[in-house]
Amino acid sequence: MEERKRKSIQNPEEIEKSLQRIAHEILEKNKSGKDLVLIGIRRRGVTLAKRLSSKIKEIAGIEVPMGVLDITLYRDDLSEIASQPVLRKTEVPFSVKNKKVILIDDVLYTGRTIRAALDAIIDLGRPRFIQLAVLLDRGHRELPIRADYVGKNVPTSQREMIEVRLVEDDGIDEVIIQEV
Amino acid sequence: MPLQSKDLLTIEQLSVDEINLILDTADSMKEISTRDIKKVPTLRGKTIINLFYEPSTRTRTSFEIAGKRLSADVVNISTSSSSVVKGETLKDTGRNLQAMNPDLVVIRHSVAGAPKILADSLSASIINAGDGAHEHPTQALLDAFTIREKKGSIKGLKVAIIGDIAHSRVARSNIHALNKLGAEVVIYGPFTMIPPFIERMGVKVARSMDEAIKDMDVIMMLRIQMERQSRFLFPSLREYSIFFGLNLDRLKDAKEDVLIMHPGPINRGVEISPEVADGPYALILEQVTNGVAVRMALLYLLIGK
């Protein structure tokens, strides 16, 4: 195997600061927090949604409903990937009809995951609007999709891999960039 | 780890990991059927053919709904109105269907092994929806799913299967599935309906109805199959229901949290009394609901790639 250069590009404080800022921005754009719901994309997006939800509660004292989205059944590359992805549960325990949905994922890259997520949400009902929050935007979009809230823009080459690791899932908060 | 074969012909062929993968996937599929828009785009452009050589409402409808909720195109062929009545062989029917390039064929046939013949001669995936007295794998999977949902786990549970074991593909598939998942299986029925050497499948034969009911976590009642030989193996329906039927009086000796299951269609008042079939412990309709989720899971796992 080729030698891989592994570099940590974000530490726990930076991740925390990004989320704090995103929480403030979400509340700024959606003043009262009325009809606001958070939907995280499995799996790191769910962890980030949980953190954002508790930050919003700290800042504004409002309880925002949270949902979990698995986009497996909406992927456009099922026929192309070698191993079939394992299906996990979608758990959105509220109606999205007329809600202000904040969709959350860790990394925005080609935009294909977000396209799948948008279709999945709209199949659940017709929200008032959907906004997108991501911890990192690494560029290289293949679809006309952009985020409303970005923790950090990270210029990357397509040969690099970005991995977000979070305490709840991986035991540590960090972002790693790795050349393949 | 995905499923190893392109087909689902038997429970016997499945590993424990494969069974658990199917049940876990079904668990995630179940929610789709509770939505306002009960459809996801996963199998768009895939073609599924339901080829039923025996009558069926539940299983055929369940496969059709499962396919449609995943956006597949589902075609039903009932053999009474097809070229089968003109004498076409199974293999020829299969070849002709294959020429139209389906992705999956669901087959029910009165002859054991018929799905295997189709699986060997077609490149499409085959699901066995019941072949003779051999196997009915999707029924056993939905039964296992239902038990697991209620009890959390199947390991260590005591499960009784009561009725015409000899002619029951449901019993055979369930025995394989429950054994693999670690349950203790007890069977009971008229001795004319207990196959010799059935113990070799890893089950215990109860000596009385009381023994088959007491201490059981799950009791599965089998249908008396009037359309098969069943009716020649006992003197009368009335006598069968007295000695082998499940009624409220019998249930007094059962565990307080016993689950009552039946693959349907039920013969009310024969193998199961209406009070039991409609009672609080009966899961008969939940089994049907879960059947759709389990079949959606199988369709995804077999052709969702």
PDB file of N, CA, C and O in Angstrom, chain A residues 72-74 78-79 84-85 87-90 122-124, chain B residues 27-29 32 35 37 39-42 300-301 304-305:
ATOM      1  N   THR A  72     -29.760   5.372   3.044  1.00  0.00           N
ATOM      2  CA  THR A  72     -29.414   4.190   2.236  1.00  0.00           C
ATOM      3  C   THR A  72     -30.391   3.936   1.089  1.00  0.00           C
ATOM      4  O   THR A  72     -29.980   3.716  -0.049  1.00  0.00           O
ATOM      5  N   LEU A  73     -31.698   3.991   1.392  1.00  0.00           N
ATOM      6  CA  LEU A  73     -32.695   3.629   0.380  1.00  0.00           C
ATOM      7  C   LEU A  73     -32.827   4.686  -0.707  1.00  0.00           C
ATOM      8  O   LEU A  73     -33.516   4.488  -1.698  1.00  0.00           O
ATOM      9  N   TYR A  74     -32.173   5.825  -0.520  1.00  0.00           N
ATOM     10  CA  TYR A  74     -32.263   6.925  -1.486  1.00  0.00           C
ATOM     11  C   TYR A  74     -30.960   7.153  -2.249  1.00  0.00           C
ATOM     12  O   TYR A  74     -30.856   8.088  -3.021  1.00  0.00           O
ATOM     13  N   LEU A  78     -26.242   2.683  -5.449  1.00  0.00           N
ATOM     14  CA  LEU A  78     -26.369   1.314  -4.940  1.00  0.00           C
ATOM     15  C   LEU A  78     -25.817   0.277  -5.914  1.00  0.00           C
ATOM     16  O   LEU A  78     -25.245  -0.727  -5.519  1.00  0.00           O
ATOM     17  N   SER A  79     -26.009   0.569  -7.235  1.00  0.00           N
ATOM     18  CA  SER A  79     -25.554  -0.407  -8.216  1.00  0.00           C
ATOM     19  C   SER A  79     -24.051  -0.312  -8.454  1.00  0.00           C
ATOM     20  O   SER A  79     -23.464  -1.155  -9.103  1.00  0.00           O
ATOM     21  N   GLN A  84     -22.946  -3.880  -0.365  1.00  0.00           N
ATOM     22  CA  GLN A  84     -24.241  -3.266  -0.119  1.00  0.00           C
ATOM     23  C   GLN A  84     -24.265  -2.628   1.273  1.00  0.00           C
ATOM     24  O   GLN A  84     -23.909  -3.275   2.250  1.00  0.00           O
ATOM     25  N   PRO A  85     -24.658  -1.350   1.358  1.00  0.00           N
ATOM     26  CA  PRO A  85     -24.667  -0.726   2.688  1.00  0.00           C
ATOM     27  C   PRO A  85     -25.756  -1.325   3.587  1.00  0.00           C
ATOM     28  O   PRO A  85     -26.809  -1.729   3.106  1.00  0.00           O
ATOM     29  N   LEU A  87     -28.702  -1.260   6.014  1.00  0.00           N
ATOM     30  CA  LEU A  87     -29.801  -0.326   6.250  1.00  0.00           C
ATOM     31  C   LEU A  87     -29.994  -0.106   7.747  1.00  0.00           C
ATOM     32  O   LEU A  87     -30.064  -1.051   8.521  1.00  0.00           O
ATOM     33  N   ARG A  88     -30.069   1.162   8.153  1.00  0.00           N
ATOM     34  CA  ARG A  88     -30.384   1.489   9.556  1.00  0.00           C
ATOM     35  C   ARG A  88     -31.715   2.235   9.593  1.00  0.00           C
ATOM     36  O   ARG A  88     -32.240   2.648   8.573  1.00  0.00           O
ATOM     37  N   LYS A  89     -32.175   2.445  10.809  1.00  0.00           N
ATOM     38  CA  LYS A  89     -33.498   3.045  10.961  1.00  0.00           C
ATOM     39  C   LYS A  89     -33.525   4.539  10.681  1.00  0.00           C
ATOM     40  O   LYS A  89     -32.624   5.262  11.062  1.00  0.00           O
ATOM     41  N   THR A  90     -34.604   4.976  10.034  1.00  0.00           N
ATOM     42  CA  THR A  90     -34.935   6.391   9.980  1.00  0.00           C
ATOM     43  C   THR A  90     -35.918   6.646  11.109  1.00  0.00           C
ATOM     44  O   THR A  90     -36.909   5.954  11.226  1.00  0.00           O
ATOM     45  N   ILE A 122     -38.498  14.976   1.947  1.00  0.00           N
ATOM     46  CA  ILE A 122     -39.705  15.403   1.234  1.00  0.00           C
ATOM     47  C   ILE A 122     -40.707  14.247   1.110  1.00  0.00           C
ATOM     48  O   ILE A 122     -41.915  14.457   1.095  1.00  0.00           O
ATOM     49  N   ASP A 123     -40.203  13.009   1.087  1.00  0.00           N
ATOM     50  CA  ASP A 123     -41.105  11.850   1.099  1.00  0.00           C
ATOM     51  C   ASP A 123     -41.839  11.721   2.431  1.00  0.00           C
ATOM     52  O   ASP A 123     -42.840  11.012   2.532  1.00  0.00           O
ATOM     53  N   LEU A 124     -41.326  12.357   3.461  1.00  0.00           N
ATOM     54  CA  LEU A 124     -41.992  12.291   4.772  1.00  0.00           C
ATOM     55  C   LEU A 124     -43.070  13.372   4.906  1.00  0.00           C
ATOM     56  O   LEU A 124     -43.892  13.327   5.811  1.00  0.00           O
TER      57      LEU A 124
ATOM     58  N   ASP B  27     -36.347  -4.577  10.411  1.00  0.00           N
ATOM     59  CA  ASP B  27     -36.618  -3.654  11.500  1.00  0.00           C
ATOM     60  C   ASP B  27     -36.561  -2.207  11.000  1.00  0.00           C
ATOM     61  O   ASP B  27     -37.372  -1.364  11.388  1.00  0.00           O
ATOM     62  N   SER B  28     -35.598  -1.920  10.123  1.00  0.00           N
ATOM     63  CA  SER B  28     -35.484  -0.571   9.566  1.00  0.00           C
ATOM     64  C   SER B  28     -36.545  -0.302   8.504  1.00  0.00           C
ATOM     65  O   SER B  28     -36.942   0.831   8.283  1.00  0.00           O
ATOM     66  N   MET B  29     -37.000  -1.361   7.821  1.00  0.00           N
ATOM     67  CA  MET B  29     -38.001  -1.201   6.755  1.00  0.00           C
ATOM     68  C   MET B  29     -39.391  -0.922   7.319  1.00  0.00           C
ATOM     69  O   MET B  29     -40.230  -0.295   6.669  1.00  0.00           O
ATOM     70  N   ILE B  32     -41.389   2.445   7.139  1.00  0.00           N
ATOM     71  CA  ILE B  32     -41.848   2.988   5.852  1.00  0.00           C
ATOM     72  C   ILE B  32     -43.352   2.763   5.666  1.00  0.00           C
ATOM     73  O   ILE B  32     -44.056   3.619   5.154  1.00  0.00           O
ATOM     74  N   ARG B  35     -45.775   5.484   7.072  1.00  0.00           N
ATOM     75  CA  ARG B  35     -45.742   6.862   6.580  1.00  0.00           C
ATOM     76  C   ARG B  35     -46.990   7.210   5.791  1.00  0.00           C
ATOM     77  O   ARG B  35     -47.723   6.330   5.367  1.00  0.00           O
ATOM     78  N   ILE B  37     -46.730   8.738   2.852  1.00  0.00           N
ATOM     79  CA  ILE B  37     -46.299   8.292   1.522  1.00  0.00           C
ATOM     80  C   ILE B  37     -45.492   7.014   1.738  1.00  0.00           C
ATOM     81  O   ILE B  37     -44.320   7.069   2.104  1.00  0.00           O
ATOM     82  N   LYS B  39     -43.629   4.808   0.381  1.00  0.00           N
ATOM     83  CA  LYS B  39     -42.831   4.421  -0.784  1.00  0.00           C
ATOM     84  C   LYS B  39     -41.447   5.029  -0.702  1.00  0.00           C
ATOM     85  O   LYS B  39     -41.296   6.192  -0.359  1.00  0.00           O
ATOM     86  N   VAL B  40     -40.444   4.243  -1.033  1.00  0.00           N
ATOM     87  CA  VAL B  40     -39.081   4.751  -1.188  1.00  0.00           C
ATOM     88  C   VAL B  40     -38.587   4.317  -2.569  1.00  0.00           C
ATOM     89  O   VAL B  40     -39.099   3.349  -3.137  1.00  0.00           O
ATOM     90  N   PRO B  41     -37.614   5.039  -3.145  1.00  0.00           N
ATOM     91  CA  PRO B  41     -37.275   4.807  -4.561  1.00  0.00           C
ATOM     92  C   PRO B  41     -36.271   3.689  -4.826  1.00  0.00           C
ATOM     93  O   PRO B  41     -35.863   3.484  -5.963  1.00  0.00           O
ATOM     94  N   THR B  42     -35.900   2.945  -3.807  1.00  0.00           N
ATOM     95  CA  THR B  42     -34.744   2.045  -3.874  1.00  0.00           C
ATOM     96  C   THR B  42     -34.727   1.084  -5.065  1.00  0.00           C
ATOM     97  O   THR B  42     -33.691   0.874  -5.682  1.00  0.00           O
ATOM     98  N   TYR B 300     -34.683  -5.917  -0.923  1.00  0.00           N
ATOM     99  CA  TYR B 300     -33.535  -4.997  -0.907  1.00  0.00           C
ATOM    100  C   TYR B 300     -32.222  -5.761  -0.886  1.00  0.00           C
ATOM    101  O   TYR B 300     -31.295  -5.472  -1.650  1.00  0.00           O
ATOM    102  N   LEU B 301     -32.150  -6.777  -0.021  1.00  0.00           N
ATOM    103  CA  LEU B 301     -30.881  -7.497   0.129  1.00  0.00           C
ATOM    104  C   LEU B 301     -30.542  -8.313  -1.123  1.00  0.00           C
ATOM    105  O   LEU B 301     -29.378  -8.469  -1.472  1.00  0.00           O
ATOM    106  N   GLY B 304     -31.251  -5.120  -4.397  1.00  0.00           N
ATOM    107  CA  GLY B 304     -31.008  -3.682  -4.194  1.00  0.00           C
ATOM    108  C   GLY B 304     -29.559  -3.325  -4.398  1.00  0.00           C
ATOM    109  O   GLY B 304     -28.953  -2.710  -3.536  1.00  0.00           O
ATOM    110  N   LYS B 305     -29.004  -3.729  -5.517  1.00  0.00           N
ATOM    111  CA  LYS B 305     -27.604  -3.375  -5.768  1.00  0.00           C
ATOM    112  C   LYS B 305     -27.336  -3.281  -7.255  1.00  0.00           C
ATOM    113  O   LYS B 305     -28.151  -3.673  -8.048  1.00  0.00           O
TER     114      LYS B 305
END
